[in-house]
Coordinates of C-alpha atoms in Angstrom, one line a residue:
M1 CA 1.7 -4.1 -43.1
D2 CA -0.6 -5.6 -45.5
K3 CA -1.8 -8.0 -42.5
I4 CA -2.4 -4.9 -40.5
F5 CA -4.2 -3.0 -43.3
T6 CA -6.4 -6.0 -43.6
L7 CA -7.0 -6.4 -39.6
I8 CA -7.8 -2.7 -39.3
E9 CA -10.3 -2.7 -42.4
H10 CA -11.9 -5.6 -40.7
Y11 CA -11.9 -4.7 -37.3
G12 CA -11.5 -1.0 -37.7
Y13 CA -11.2 1.2 -34.6
L14 CA -11.2 -1.8 -32.2
F15 CA -8.0 -3.2 -33.6
V16 CA -6.3 0.2 -33.4
F17 CA -7.3 0.5 -29.7
F18 CA -6.5 -3.1 -28.6
G19 CA -3.2 -3.2 -30.8
V20 CA -1.9 0.1 -29.4
M21 CA -3.1 -1.3 -26.0
L22 CA -0.9 -4.4 -26.2
G23 CA 2.0 -2.6 -27.7
C24 CA 2.0 -0.4 -24.6
S25 CA 1.4 -2.6 -21.8
G26 CA 4.7 -4.7 -21.9
I27 CA 3.9 -6.7 -24.9
P28 CA 5.9 -6.4 -27.8
F29 CA 3.3 -5.5 -30.3
P30 CA 3.5 -2.9 -33.3
G31 CA 1.3 -0.3 -32.0
A32 CA 3.5 2.5 -33.9
T33 CA 2.8 0.3 -37.2
I34 CA -0.7 0.0 -36.7
L35 CA -1.1 3.6 -36.1
L36 CA 0.6 4.5 -39.0
A37 CA -1.3 2.2 -41.2
A38 CA -4.4 3.8 -39.6
G39 CA -3.3 7.3 -41.0
I40 CA -2.9 5.7 -44.2
L41 CA -6.5 4.4 -44.1
V42 CA -7.7 7.6 -42.9
Q43 CA -6.0 9.3 -46.2
Q44 CA -7.8 6.7 -48.1
G45 CA -11.1 7.3 -46.7
H46 CA -11.5 4.1 -44.6
L47 CA -11.4 5.6 -41.3
Q48 CA -11.7 9.1 -39.5
L49 CA -8.9 11.2 -38.5
G50 CA -10.2 12.2 -34.8
E51 CA -11.3 8.7 -34.3
A52 CA -8.1 7.0 -35.4
I53 CA -6.0 9.2 -32.9
V54 CA -8.5 9.2 -30.2
F55 CA -8.7 5.2 -30.4
G56 CA -5.0 5.4 -30.4
L57 CA -4.5 7.6 -27.5
L58 CA -7.0 5.4 -25.6
G59 CA -5.2 2.3 -25.9
A60 CA -1.8 4.0 -25.4
I61 CA -3.1 5.3 -22.0
I62 CA -4.8 2.0 -20.8
G63 CA -1.9 -0.2 -21.9
S64 CA 0.6 1.9 -20.1
Q65 CA -1.5 1.8 -17.0
I66 CA -1.7 -2.1 -17.3
G67 CA 2.0 -2.0 -17.7
Y68 CA 2.5 0.2 -14.8
W69 CA 0.0 -2.2 -12.5
A70 CA 1.7 -5.3 -13.4
G71 CA 5.3 -3.7 -12.6
R72 CA 4.0 -2.3 -9.4
R73 CA 2.5 -5.4 -8.2
G74 CA 4.7 -7.9 -9.6
G75 CA 8.2 -6.3 -9.1
R76 CA 11.2 -6.9 -11.4
S77 CA 11.5 -10.6 -11.2
F78 CA 7.9 -10.7 -12.4
V79 CA 8.6 -8.6 -15.5
L80 CA 11.8 -10.6 -16.4
K81 CA 9.9 -14.1 -15.5
W82 CA 7.3 -13.2 -18.2
G83 CA 9.3 -11.0 -20.2
R84 CA 11.8 -13.6 -21.4
Y85 CA 8.9 -15.2 -23.7
M86 CA 8.6 -11.5 -25.4
K87 CA 12.6 -10.8 -25.8
I88 CA 12.9 -8.8 -22.5
T89 CA 16.1 -9.0 -21.5
P90 CA 17.9 -7.9 -18.0
E91 CA 20.1 -5.7 -20.0
R92 CA 17.0 -4.0 -21.8
L93 CA 15.3 -4.0 -18.4
G94 CA 18.4 -2.2 -16.7
R95 CA 18.6 0.3 -19.5
V96 CA 15.1 1.6 -19.4
E97 CA 15.1 1.4 -15.4
R98 CA 18.5 3.8 -15.5
F99 CA 16.8 6.1 -17.8
F100 CA 13.6 6.5 -15.6
V101 CA 15.7 6.9 -12.6
R102 CA 17.6 10.1 -14.3
Y103 CA 14.8 11.6 -15.9
G104 CA 11.7 10.7 -14.2
G105 CA 8.3 11.7 -15.5
M106 CA 10.2 13.3 -18.7
A107 CA 11.3 9.7 -19.3
V108 CA 7.8 8.7 -19.3
F109 CA 6.7 11.0 -22.2
A110 CA 10.1 10.4 -24.0
S111 CA 9.6 6.7 -23.7
R112 CA 6.7 6.9 -26.2
F113 CA 9.2 7.5 -29.0
V114 CA 11.2 4.7 -28.5
S115 CA 10.1 1.1 -29.1
V116 CA 11.9 -0.5 -26.4
F117 CA 11.2 2.1 -23.9
R118 CA 7.5 2.2 -24.9
V119 CA 7.2 -1.3 -24.5
L120 CA 8.9 -1.4 -20.8
G121 CA 7.7 2.3 -20.0
G122 CA 4.7 1.3 -17.8
P123 CA 6.3 -1.7 -16.0
V124 CA 9.5 -0.1 -15.2
A125 CA 7.6 3.0 -13.8
G126 CA 5.8 0.6 -11.6
I127 CA 8.7 -1.2 -10.4
S128 CA 10.4 1.8 -9.5
R129 CA 7.3 3.0 -7.7
M130 CA 6.6 6.4 -9.3
R131 CA 3.5 8.2 -8.0
R132 CA 0.5 7.2 -10.0
G133 CA -0.3 10.8 -10.7
T134 CA 2.9 11.7 -12.0
F135 CA 3.0 8.7 -14.4
F136 CA -0.4 9.0 -15.6
L137 CA -0.1 12.8 -16.5
Y138 CA 3.1 12.3 -18.7
S139 CA 2.0 9.0 -20.0
A140 CA -1.3 10.9 -21.4
L141 CA 0.6 13.6 -22.5
G142 CA 3.3 11.4 -24.2
G143 CA 0.6 9.0 -25.4
M144 CA -1.4 12.3 -27.1
V145 CA 1.5 13.5 -28.9
W146 CA 2.8 10.3 -30.1
A147 CA -0.4 8.8 -31.4
A148 CA -1.4 12.2 -33.1
V149 CA 1.9 12.2 -35.0
V150 CA 2.0 8.8 -36.2
V151 CA -1.2 9.0 -37.6
L152 CA -0.7 12.2 -39.1
V153 CA 2.5 10.9 -40.7
G154 CA 0.7 8.1 -42.2
Y155 CA -2.3 10.4 -43.3
V156 CA 0.2 12.9 -44.9
F157 CA 1.9 10.2 -46.8
G158 CA -0.8 7.9 -47.2
Q159 CA -1.2 8.4 -50.9
S160 CA 2.0 7.0 -51.8
W161 CA 3.1 3.8 -49.8
G162 CA 6.7 4.2 -51.2
E163 CA 7.1 7.8 -49.9
T164 CA 5.6 6.6 -46.5
R165 CA 8.3 3.8 -46.4
H166 CA 10.7 6.7 -47.2
W167 CA 10.1 8.7 -44.4
T168 CA 9.5 6.1 -41.7
G169 CA 13.1 5.3 -42.4
R170 CA 13.6 8.6 -41.1
G171 CA 11.0 8.0 -38.1
P172 CA 13.7 8.3 -35.2
L173 CA 15.3 11.4 -36.7
L174 CA 11.7 13.0 -36.9
L175 CA 10.5 11.8 -33.5
A176 CA 14.0 13.0 -32.0
L177 CA 13.2 16.5 -33.3
L178 CA 9.7 16.5 -32.0
L179 CA 10.7 15.2 -28.7
A180 CA 13.4 17.9 -28.6
V181 CA 10.9 20.6 -29.3
A182 CA 8.5 19.3 -26.8
L183 CA 11.3 19.3 -24.0
S184 CA 12.5 22.7 -24.9
F185 CA 8.7 23.9 -24.2
Y186 CA 8.6 22.1 -21.1
L187 CA 12.0 23.2 -19.9
A188 CA 10.9 26.8 -20.7
Y189 CA 7.7 26.3 -18.7
R190 CA 9.7 25.2 -15.6
W191 CA 12.1 28.1 -16.1
V192 CA 9.4 30.8 -15.9
L193 CA 7.6 28.9 -13.0
R194 CA 10.7 28.9 -11.1
Y195 CA 11.8 32.5 -11.8
R196 CA 8.3 33.6 -11.5
G197 CA 8.2 32.4 -7.9
S198 CA 11.5 33.7 -6.8

């Protein structure tokens, strides 16, 4: 984490952008840790909150589009061939594929909040030939929520790194709660649309 602080302090928003982009393109890179560190540095006055979120969001969207393109053009064999160097196994890929087949666009949104799914989300969407517009919409929405939440967690708890580590240990629980709330709003919205038209 100290190395990430140093890199962000030295390269600023460019490191936030490229680091998150790599982490969302199919390369296991600590995008969430970078956003968390950016939030801590915002609290300490080294970065601006809005810019940290925007650069994180842009990195997330562009990285996912790169992953989508790679999966769509190269297919499953391409992802497995090059993914073995980054610990992407057939079992991990299969798990993400099943999740995407079952939940479609909502899987793209939800994949932002689970590290393995976040790395493989774009390539799997491309492999499964998900419509570009659908992927982009859910990827952008998920990226917006994910980037904002992780930066804000770092910002809110940035005064005490020990306290931040305490909360990041509960990160999956907090993110699952956020996802449940977002999914509830989405399902309510779909329900209203369905019954308004009937």
